[in-house]
Amino acid sequence: MSDEKIVEMKHLVKNYGAGDFQTKVLKGIDMTIYRNDFIAVMGPSGSGKTTLLNILSTIDKPTLGSVLLGGRELTGISNKELSVLRRDKIGLVFQDYNLLDTMSLMDNIALPLSLNGSPAAECRAKAERLAAMFGLSGHLNKYPYQLSGGQKQRGATCRALITKPEIIFADEPTGALDSKSGKDLLDCLKRVNDSGQATVFMVTHDPFCASYAKDVYILSDGAIKCRISRGESRKEFYDRIIDVQTSMGGDFSCE
């Protein structure tokens, strides 16, 4: 494991509401994500896992505590600085793809670079390289409506990777996919992580999906209850995740 810190969370607290009507969702989370980590977060419905991802990816802000990205405190910077940081340092993969229907897959993947003002030839070359890695070379001229769910999600992941962000945040990335498409996506994510191209932080309710990570953190009632680290065998890792899930009362359904 690298000793370069990508994200640090220090006593992260998130409350919703006010006064006596506050709901405490996160209750003092401390965690460090290092370069080339692949972390999955699981937990029962209402445990705070999606809230945690939203705060780390700058979609939301904590009530208390701090988040540092590359050593820089995020909670006090301006909206303009935050926009630049999102553009350059963070990649997002959502369950529902978020591809633009009026653009080809090539243009969807290249969009972040185009918005940064990169030359068209550079955008195309980088999009083609990522598409090849994700098995999409034959689909670049198609539009989202012409693609399967798995192809759209792999395209969305290519788009998230094209700017070489510090970290990829993935929110239930296989939630809308069939089992084969989900496995194809996870194989691709693992491959880019193993090659050192991506640090990944993923929220999932699926133990099979989580077994592709290097470490799984279990959240319950707004706090980290345990961490499970992968050994040599993904099957053995999967079985350990299932055991913890069972001991906490069954399925970790979506929030």
PDB file of C-alpha atoms in Angstrom:
ATOM      1  CA  MET A   1       0.000   0.000   0.000  1.00  0.00           C
ATOM      2  CA  SER A   2       1.192   3.511  -0.816  1.00  0.00           C
ATOM      3  CA  ASP A   3       1.813   5.895   2.078  1.00  0.00           C
ATOM      4  CA  GLU A   4       0.534   8.872   0.045  1.00  0.00           C
ATOM      5  CA  LYS A   5      -2.708  10.122   1.565  1.00  0.00           C
ATOM      6  CA  ILE A   6      -5.407  10.975  -0.963  1.00  0.00           C
ATOM      7  CA  VAL A   7      -8.327  11.673   1.390  1.00  0.00           C
ATOM      8  CA  GLU A   8      -8.403  12.160   5.160  1.00  0.00           C
ATOM      9  CA  MET A   9     -11.585  12.280   7.203  1.00  0.00           C
ATOM     10  CA  LYS A  10     -11.303  13.636  10.722  1.00  0.00           C
ATOM     11  CA  HIS A  11     -14.213  13.283  13.155  1.00  0.00           C
ATOM     12  CA  LEU A  12     -16.762  13.653  10.370  1.00  0.00           C
ATOM     13  CA  VAL A  13     -20.236  14.469  11.679  1.00  0.00           C
ATOM     14  CA  LYS A  14     -23.378  15.054   9.616  1.00  0.00           C
ATOM     15  CA  ASN A  15     -26.727  16.093  11.069  1.00  0.00           C
ATOM     16  CA  TYR A  16     -29.923  16.956   9.251  1.00  0.00           C
ATOM     17  CA  GLY A  17     -32.596  19.201  10.721  1.00  0.00           C
ATOM     18  CA  ALA A  18     -32.263  21.678  13.572  1.00  0.00           C
ATOM     19  CA  GLY A  19     -32.576  21.846  17.346  1.00  0.00           C
ATOM     20  CA  ASP A  20     -34.490  18.993  18.913  1.00  0.00           C
ATOM     21  CA  PHE A  21     -35.429  17.677  15.482  1.00  0.00           C
ATOM     22  CA  GLN A  22     -31.910  16.830  14.313  1.00  0.00           C
ATOM     23  CA  THR A  23     -31.155  13.447  12.797  1.00  0.00           C
ATOM     24  CA  LYS A  24     -27.558  12.371  13.375  1.00  0.00           C
ATOM     25  CA  VAL A  25     -26.451  10.493  10.265  1.00  0.00           C
ATOM     26  CA  LEU A  26     -22.649  10.386  10.692  1.00  0.00           C
ATOM     27  CA  LYS A  27     -21.236  10.289  14.207  1.00  0.00           C
ATOM     28  CA  GLY A  28     -17.530  11.012  14.037  1.00  0.00           C
ATOM     29  CA  ILE A  29     -15.977   9.142  11.101  1.00  0.00           C
ATOM     30  CA  ASP A  30     -12.184   8.887  10.942  1.00  0.00           C
ATOM     31  CA  MET A  31     -10.668   7.270   7.856  1.00  0.00           C
ATOM     32  CA  THR A  32      -7.682   7.707   5.554  1.00  0.00           C
ATOM     33  CA  ILE A  33      -7.666   6.708   1.887  1.00  0.00           C
ATOM     34  CA  TYR A  34      -4.226   6.119   0.382  1.00  0.00           C
ATOM     35  CA  ARG A  35      -3.169   6.224  -3.250  1.00  0.00           C
ATOM     36  CA  ASN A  36      -4.276   3.101  -5.128  1.00  0.00           C
ATOM     37  CA  ASP A  37      -6.645   1.961  -2.391  1.00  0.00           C
ATOM     38  CA  PHE A  38      -9.845   0.254  -3.487  1.00  0.00           C
ATOM     39  CA  ILE A  39     -12.322   0.740  -0.648  1.00  0.00           C
ATOM     40  CA  ALA A  40     -15.910  -0.449  -0.481  1.00  0.00           C
ATOM     41  CA  VAL A  41     -18.342   0.828   2.148  1.00  0.00           C
ATOM     42  CA  MET A  42     -21.317  -1.302   3.133  1.00  0.00           C
ATOM     43  CA  GLY A  43     -24.004  -0.995   5.755  1.00  0.00           C
ATOM     44  CA  PRO A  44     -27.713  -1.395   6.490  1.00  0.00           C
ATOM     45  CA  SER A  45     -30.210   1.071   5.068  1.00  0.00           C
ATOM     46  CA  GLY A  46     -29.843   4.369   6.919  1.00  0.00           C
ATOM     47  CA  SER A  47     -26.301   3.637   8.072  1.00  0.00           C
ATOM     48  CA  GLY A  48     -24.921   6.783   6.410  1.00  0.00           C
ATOM     49  CA  LYS A  49     -22.879   5.263   3.593  1.00  0.00           C
ATOM     50  CA  THR A  50     -24.366   7.401   0.798  1.00  0.00           C
ATOM     51  CA  THR A  51     -24.130  10.513   2.970  1.00  0.00           C
ATOM     52  CA  LEU A  52     -20.451   9.735   3.540  1.00  0.00           C
ATOM     53  CA  LEU A  53     -19.796   9.390  -0.193  1.00  0.00           C
ATOM     54  CA  ASN A  54     -21.646  12.647  -0.924  1.00  0.00           C
ATOM     55  CA  ILE A  55     -19.502  14.543   1.581  1.00  0.00           C
ATOM     56  CA  LEU A  56     -16.228  13.080   0.332  1.00  0.00           C
ATOM     57  CA  SER A  57     -17.138  13.826  -3.292  1.00  0.00           C
ATOM     58  CA  THR A  58     -18.047  17.449  -2.329  1.00  0.00           C
ATOM     59  CA  ILE A  59     -21.734  17.021  -3.201  1.00  0.00           C
ATOM     60  CA  ASP A  60     -22.586  17.708   0.459  1.00  0.00           C
ATOM     61  CA  LYS A  61     -20.819  19.311   3.427  1.00  0.00           C
ATOM     62  CA  PRO A  62     -20.271  17.954   6.940  1.00  0.00           C
ATOM     63  CA  THR A  63     -21.820  19.506  10.021  1.00  0.00           C
ATOM     64  CA  LEU A  64     -18.566  19.070  11.949  1.00  0.00           C
ATOM     65  CA  GLY A  65     -15.142  17.667  11.235  1.00  0.00           C
ATOM     66  CA  SER A  66     -12.902  18.002   8.222  1.00  0.00           C
ATOM     67  CA  VAL A  67     -12.170  16.424   4.860  1.00  0.00           C
ATOM     68  CA  LEU A  68      -8.756  16.811   3.254  1.00  0.00           C
ATOM     69  CA  LEU A  69      -8.038  15.949  -0.371  1.00  0.00           C
ATOM     70  CA  GLY A  70      -4.330  15.753  -1.098  1.00  0.00           C
ATOM     71  CA  GLY A  71      -3.696  17.556   2.176  1.00  0.00           C
ATOM     72  CA  ARG A  72      -6.063  20.418   1.352  1.00  0.00           C
ATOM     73  CA  GLU A  73      -9.018  21.167   3.606  1.00  0.00           C
ATOM     74  CA  LEU A  74     -12.256  21.108   1.596  1.00  0.00           C
ATOM     75  CA  THR A  75     -14.798  22.443   4.041  1.00  0.00           C
ATOM     76  CA  GLY A  76     -13.612  26.064   3.943  1.00  0.00           C
ATOM     77  CA  ILE A  77     -12.764  26.704   0.300  1.00  0.00           C
ATOM     78  CA  SER A  78     -14.771  28.871  -2.087  1.00  0.00           C
ATOM     79  CA  ASN A  79     -17.280  27.488  -4.587  1.00  0.00           C
ATOM     80  CA  LYS A  80     -14.976  28.484  -7.447  1.00  0.00           C
ATOM     81  CA  GLU A  81     -12.053  26.596  -5.943  1.00  0.00           C
ATOM     82  CA  LEU A  82     -14.333  23.666  -5.254  1.00  0.00           C
ATOM     83  CA  SER A  83     -15.427  23.551  -8.900  1.00  0.00           C
ATOM     84  CA  VAL A  84     -11.811  23.424 -10.063  1.00  0.00           C
ATOM     85  CA  LEU A  85     -11.030  20.698  -7.546  1.00  0.00           C
ATOM     86  CA  ARG A  86     -14.009  18.604  -8.681  1.00  0.00           C
ATOM     87  CA  ARG A  87     -12.928  19.014 -12.299  1.00  0.00           C
ATOM     88  CA  ASP A  88      -9.292  18.095 -11.763  1.00  0.00           C
ATOM     89  CA  LYS A  89      -9.184  15.774  -8.755  1.00  0.00           C
ATOM     90  CA  ILE A  90     -12.463  13.843  -8.530  1.00  0.00           C
ATOM     91  CA  GLY A  91     -14.188  11.346 -10.803  1.00  0.00           C
ATOM     92  CA  LEU A  92     -17.801  10.311 -10.191  1.00  0.00           C
ATOM     93  CA  VAL A  93     -19.650   7.175 -11.276  1.00  0.00           C
ATOM     94  CA  PHE A  94     -23.376   7.074 -10.519  1.00  0.00           C
ATOM     95  CA  GLN A  95     -25.852   4.218 -10.610  1.00  0.00           C
ATOM     96  CA  ASP A  96     -27.863   5.866 -13.404  1.00  0.00           C
ATOM     97  CA  TYR A  97     -24.882   6.595 -15.745  1.00  0.00           C
ATOM     98  CA  ASN A  98     -25.644  10.306 -16.372  1.00  0.00           C
ATOM     99  CA  LEU A  99     -24.581  10.144 -20.017  1.00  0.00           C
ATOM    100  CA  LEU A 100     -25.872  12.880 -22.338  1.00  0.00           C
ATOM    101  CA  ASP A 101     -28.359  11.413 -24.819  1.00  0.00           C
ATOM    102  CA  THR A 102     -27.549  13.939 -27.564  1.00  0.00           C
ATOM    103  CA  MET A 103     -23.838  13.038 -27.642  1.00  0.00           C
ATOM    104  CA  SER A 104     -22.040   9.953 -28.917  1.00  0.00           C
ATOM    105  CA  LEU A 105     -20.229   7.718 -26.475  1.00  0.00           C
ATOM    106  CA  MET A 106     -16.940   9.141 -27.734  1.00  0.00           C
ATOM    107  CA  ASP A 107     -18.079  12.688 -26.978  1.00  0.00           C
ATOM    108  CA  ASN A 108     -19.507  11.678 -23.596  1.00  0.00           C
ATOM    109  CA  ILE A 109     -16.207  10.121 -22.535  1.00  0.00           C
ATOM    110  CA  ALA A 110     -14.143  13.039 -23.836  1.00  0.00           C
ATOM    111  CA  LEU A 111     -16.450  15.729 -22.394  1.00  0.00           C
ATOM    112  CA  PRO A 112     -14.419  16.538 -19.228  1.00  0.00           C
ATOM    113  CA  LEU A 113     -11.279  17.091 -21.309  1.00  0.00           C
ATOM    114  CA  SER A 114     -13.194  19.169 -23.844  1.00  0.00           C
ATOM    115  CA  LEU A 115     -14.519  21.381 -21.067  1.00  0.00           C
ATOM    116  CA  ASN A 116     -10.945  21.828 -19.841  1.00  0.00           C
ATOM    117  CA  GLY A 117      -9.964  23.158 -23.284  1.00  0.00           C
ATOM    118  CA  SER A 118      -7.829  20.177 -24.324  1.00  0.00           C
ATOM    119  CA  PRO A 119      -7.170  19.836 -28.078  1.00  0.00           C
ATOM    120  CA  ALA A 120      -9.652  17.647 -29.951  1.00  0.00           C
ATOM    121  CA  ALA A 121      -6.954  15.181 -31.030  1.00  0.00           C
ATOM    122  CA  GLU A 122      -5.846  14.673 -27.433  1.00  0.00           C
ATOM    123  CA  CYS A 123      -9.449  14.184 -26.280  1.00  0.00           C
ATOM    124  CA  ARG A 124     -10.052  11.592 -28.965  1.00  0.00           C
ATOM    125  CA  ALA A 125      -6.812   9.704 -28.329  1.00  0.00           C
ATOM    126  CA  LYS A 126      -7.400   9.452 -24.591  1.00  0.00           C
ATOM    127  CA  ALA A 127     -11.034   8.450 -25.043  1.00  0.00           C
ATOM    128  CA  GLU A 128     -10.022   5.730 -27.502  1.00  0.00           C
ATOM    129  CA  ARG A 129      -7.392   4.331 -25.104  1.00  0.00           C
ATOM    130  CA  LEU A 130      -9.860   4.124 -22.228  1.00  0.00           C
ATOM    131  CA  ALA A 131     -12.578   2.688 -24.455  1.00  0.00           C
ATOM    132  CA  ALA A 132     -10.189  -0.080 -25.507  1.00  0.00           C
ATOM    133  CA  MET A 133      -9.442  -0.931 -21.873  1.00  0.00           C
ATOM    134  CA  PHE A 134     -13.174  -1.159 -21.117  1.00  0.00           C
ATOM    135  CA  GLY A 135     -14.144  -3.137 -24.234  1.00  0.00           C
ATOM    136  CA  LEU A 136     -15.958  -0.232 -25.883  1.00  0.00           C
ATOM    137  CA  SER A 137     -13.886   0.422 -29.004  1.00  0.00           C
ATOM    138  CA  GLY A 138     -16.654  -0.747 -31.326  1.00  0.00           C
ATOM    139  CA  HIS A 139     -19.284   1.456 -29.702  1.00  0.00           C
ATOM    140  CA  LEU A 140     -17.736   4.932 -29.657  1.00  0.00           C
ATOM    141  CA  ASN A 141     -19.934   6.307 -32.454  1.00  0.00           C
ATOM    142  CA  LYS A 142     -23.145   5.048 -30.845  1.00  0.00           C
ATOM    143  CA  TYR A 143     -25.505   7.119 -28.726  1.00  0.00           C
ATOM    144  CA  PRO A 144     -26.540   6.099 -25.202  1.00  0.00           C
ATOM    145  CA  TYR A 145     -29.938   4.798 -26.350  1.00  0.00           C
ATOM    146  CA  GLN A 146     -28.074   2.330 -28.589  1.00  0.00           C
ATOM    147  CA  LEU A 147     -26.038   0.892 -25.718  1.00  0.00           C
ATOM    148  CA  SER A 148     -26.750  -1.709 -23.066  1.00  0.00           C
ATOM    149  CA  GLY A 149     -26.745  -0.748 -19.402  1.00  0.00           C
ATOM    150  CA  GLY A 150     -23.332  -2.331 -18.911  1.00  0.00           C
ATOM    151  CA  GLN A 151     -21.868  -0.466 -21.884  1.00  0.00           C
ATOM    152  CA  LYS A 152     -23.284   2.831 -20.606  1.00  0.00           C
ATOM    153  CA  GLN A 153     -21.830   2.280 -17.136  1.00  0.00           C
ATOM    154  CA  ARG A 154     -18.418   1.357 -18.523  1.00  0.00           C
ATOM    155  CA  GLY A 155     -18.604   4.492 -20.669  1.00  0.00           C
ATOM    156  CA  ALA A 156     -19.472   6.571 -17.609  1.00  0.00           C
ATOM    157  CA  THR A 157     -16.465   5.072 -15.821  1.00  0.00           C
ATOM    158  CA  CYS A 158     -14.200   5.966 -18.751  1.00  0.00           C
ATOM    159  CA  ARG A 159     -15.512   9.533 -18.552  1.00  0.00           C
ATOM    160  CA  ALA A 160     -14.694   9.619 -14.828  1.00  0.00           C
ATOM    161  CA  LEU A 161     -11.141   8.391 -15.487  1.00  0.00           C
ATOM    162  CA  ILE A 162     -10.219  10.528 -18.477  1.00  0.00           C
ATOM    163  CA  THR A 163      -8.887  13.493 -16.479  1.00  0.00           C
ATOM    164  CA  LYS A 164      -6.747  11.154 -14.323  1.00  0.00           C
ATOM    165  CA  PRO A 165      -8.431  12.233 -11.080  1.00  0.00           C
ATOM    166  CA  GLU A 166      -6.954  11.651  -7.640  1.00  0.00           C
ATOM    167  CA  ILE A 167      -9.884   9.400  -6.755  1.00  0.00           C
ATOM    168  CA  ILE A 168     -12.983   7.799  -8.262  1.00  0.00           C
ATOM    169  CA  PHE A 169     -16.159   7.844  -6.180  1.00  0.00           C
ATOM    170  CA  ALA A 170     -18.630   5.162  -7.273  1.00  0.00           C
ATOM    171  CA  ASP A 171     -22.185   5.153  -5.910  1.00  0.00           C
ATOM    172  CA  GLU A 172     -23.781   1.695  -6.324  1.00  0.00           C
ATOM    173  CA  PRO A 173     -22.099   1.333  -9.752  1.00  0.00           C
ATOM    174  CA  THR A 174     -23.605  -2.110 -10.441  1.00  0.00           C
ATOM    175  CA  GLY A 175     -27.021  -1.368  -8.926  1.00  0.00           C
ATOM    176  CA  ALA A 176     -28.811  -1.054 -12.275  1.00  0.00           C
ATOM    177  CA  LEU A 177     -26.884  -3.811 -14.075  1.00  0.00           C
ATOM    178  CA  ASP A 178     -27.482  -7.519 -14.620  1.00  0.00           C
ATOM    179  CA  SER A 179     -24.952  -9.902 -13.085  1.00  0.00           C
ATOM    180  CA  LYS A 180     -22.770 -10.287 -16.206  1.00  0.00           C
ATOM    181  CA  SER A 181     -22.648  -6.550 -16.920  1.00  0.00           C
ATOM    182  CA  GLY A 182     -21.882  -5.864 -13.268  1.00  0.00           C
ATOM    183  CA  LYS A 183     -19.021  -8.355 -13.281  1.00  0.00           C
ATOM    184  CA  ASP A 184     -17.620  -6.853 -16.498  1.00  0.00           C
ATOM    185  CA  LEU A 185     -17.600  -3.396 -14.905  1.00  0.00           C
ATOM    186  CA  LEU A 186     -15.992  -4.649 -11.682  1.00  0.00           C
ATOM    187  CA  ASP A 187     -13.315  -6.518 -13.649  1.00  0.00           C
ATOM    188  CA  CYS A 188     -12.500  -3.261 -15.451  1.00  0.00           C
ATOM    189  CA  LEU A 189     -12.364  -1.251 -12.220  1.00  0.00           C
ATOM    190  CA  LYS A 190     -10.117  -3.832 -10.603  1.00  0.00           C
ATOM    191  CA  ARG A 191      -7.832  -3.838 -13.637  1.00  0.00           C
ATOM    192  CA  VAL A 192      -7.332  -0.065 -13.632  1.00  0.00           C
ATOM    193  CA  ASN A 193      -6.838  -0.114  -9.858  1.00  0.00           C
ATOM    194  CA  ASP A 194      -4.319  -2.959 -10.010  1.00  0.00           C
ATOM    195  CA  SER A 195      -2.388  -1.088 -12.710  1.00  0.00           C
ATOM    196  CA  GLY A 196      -2.135   2.016 -10.509  1.00  0.00           C
ATOM    197  CA  GLN A 197      -4.425   4.183 -12.639  1.00  0.00           C
ATOM    198  CA  ALA A 198      -7.202   4.685 -10.109  1.00  0.00           C
ATOM    199  CA  THR A 199      -7.904   5.014  -6.402  1.00  0.00           C
ATOM    200  CA  VAL A 200     -11.491   3.889  -5.858  1.00  0.00           C
ATOM    201  CA  PHE A 201     -14.019   4.585  -3.096  1.00  0.00           C
ATOM    202  CA  MET A 202     -17.248   2.668  -3.688  1.00  0.00           C
ATOM    203  CA  VAL A 203     -20.558   2.470  -1.848  1.00  0.00           C
ATOM    204  CA  THR A 204     -22.444  -0.776  -2.398  1.00  0.00           C
ATOM    205  CA  HIS A 205     -25.059  -3.016  -0.779  1.00  0.00           C
ATOM    206  CA  ASP A 206     -23.825  -6.050  -2.749  1.00  0.00           C
ATOM    207  CA  PRO A 207     -21.210  -8.322  -1.089  1.00  0.00           C
ATOM    208  CA  PHE A 208     -20.145  -9.693  -4.481  1.00  0.00           C
ATOM    209  CA  CYS A 209     -19.409  -6.146  -5.659  1.00  0.00           C
ATOM    210  CA  ALA A 210     -17.611  -5.345  -2.391  1.00  0.00           C
ATOM    211  CA  SER A 211     -15.395  -8.432  -2.754  1.00  0.00           C
ATOM    212  CA  TYR A 212     -13.574  -6.724  -5.639  1.00  0.00           C
ATOM    213  CA  ALA A 213     -12.228  -4.103  -3.232  1.00  0.00           C
ATOM    214  CA  LYS A 214      -9.064  -4.370  -1.150  1.00  0.00           C
ATOM    215  CA  ASP A 215     -10.770  -3.241   2.059  1.00  0.00           C
ATOM    216  CA  VAL A 216     -14.410  -3.182   3.112  1.00  0.00           C
ATOM    217  CA  TYR A 217     -15.650  -0.831   5.835  1.00  0.00           C
ATOM    218  CA  ILE A 218     -18.947  -1.654   7.515  1.00  0.00           C
ATOM    219  CA  LEU A 219     -21.038   1.317   8.645  1.00  0.00           C
ATOM    220  CA  SER A 220     -23.885   1.005  11.100  1.00  0.00           C
ATOM    221  CA  ASP A 221     -25.804   3.761  12.873  1.00  0.00           C
ATOM    222  CA  GLY A 222     -23.439   6.433  11.533  1.00  0.00           C
ATOM    223  CA  ALA A 223     -20.207   4.831  12.735  1.00  0.00           C
ATOM    224  CA  ILE A 224     -17.581   2.445  11.357  1.00  0.00           C
ATOM    225  CA  LYS A 225     -18.107  -0.918  13.028  1.00  0.00           C
ATOM    226  CA  CYS A 226     -15.324  -2.906  11.398  1.00  0.00           C
ATOM    227  CA  ARG A 227     -12.874  -3.155   8.527  1.00  0.00           C
ATOM    228  CA  ILE A 228     -12.359  -6.337   6.513  1.00  0.00           C
ATOM    229  CA  SER A 229      -9.165  -6.641   4.457  1.00  0.00           C
ATOM    230  CA  ARG A 230      -8.778  -8.901   1.479  1.00  0.00           C
ATOM    231  CA  GLY A 231      -6.323 -11.799   1.462  1.00  0.00           C
ATOM    232  CA  GLU A 232      -5.240 -13.843  -1.519  1.00  0.00           C
ATOM    233  CA  SER A 233      -8.656 -15.266  -2.389  1.00  0.00           C
ATOM    234  CA  ARG A 234     -11.614 -13.135  -3.469  1.00  0.00           C
ATOM    235  CA  LYS A 235     -13.925 -16.082  -2.674  1.00  0.00           C
ATOM    236  CA  GLU A 236     -12.651 -16.200   0.909  1.00  0.00           C
ATOM    237  CA  PHE A 237     -13.051 -12.405   1.133  1.00  0.00           C
ATOM    238  CA  TYR A 238     -16.621 -12.675  -0.144  1.00  0.00           C
ATOM    239  CA  ASP A 239     -17.433 -15.342   2.452  1.00  0.00           C
ATOM    240  CA  ARG A 240     -16.076 -13.140   5.256  1.00  0.00           C
ATOM    241  CA  ILE A 241     -18.180 -10.199   4.048  1.00  0.00           C
ATOM    242  CA  ILE A 242     -21.273 -12.431   4.029  1.00  0.00           C
ATOM    243  CA  ASP A 243     -20.490 -13.606   7.570  1.00  0.00           C
ATOM    244  CA  VAL A 244     -20.294 -10.014   8.838  1.00  0.00           C
ATOM    245  CA  GLN A 245     -23.430  -9.068   6.932  1.00  0.00           C
ATOM    246  CA  THR A 246     -25.315 -12.011   8.437  1.00  0.00           C
ATOM    247  CA  SER A 247     -24.124 -11.190  11.945  1.00  0.00           C
ATOM    248  CA  MET A 248     -25.552  -7.670  11.519  1.00  0.00           C
ATOM    249  CA  GLY A 249     -28.967  -8.854  10.489  1.00  0.00           C
ATOM    250  CA  GLY A 250     -29.024  -9.720   6.785  1.00  0.00           C
ATOM    251  CA  ASP A 251     -29.122  -7.708   3.576  1.00  0.00           C
ATOM    252  CA  PHE A 252     -27.520  -4.268   3.331  1.00  0.00           C
ATOM    253  CA  SER A 253     -30.183  -2.845   1.070  1.00  0.00           C
ATOM    254  CA  CYS A 254     -29.870   0.481  -0.771  1.00  0.00           C
ATOM    255  CA  GLU A 255     -30.499   3.679   1.190  1.00  0.00           C
TER     256      GLU A 255
END
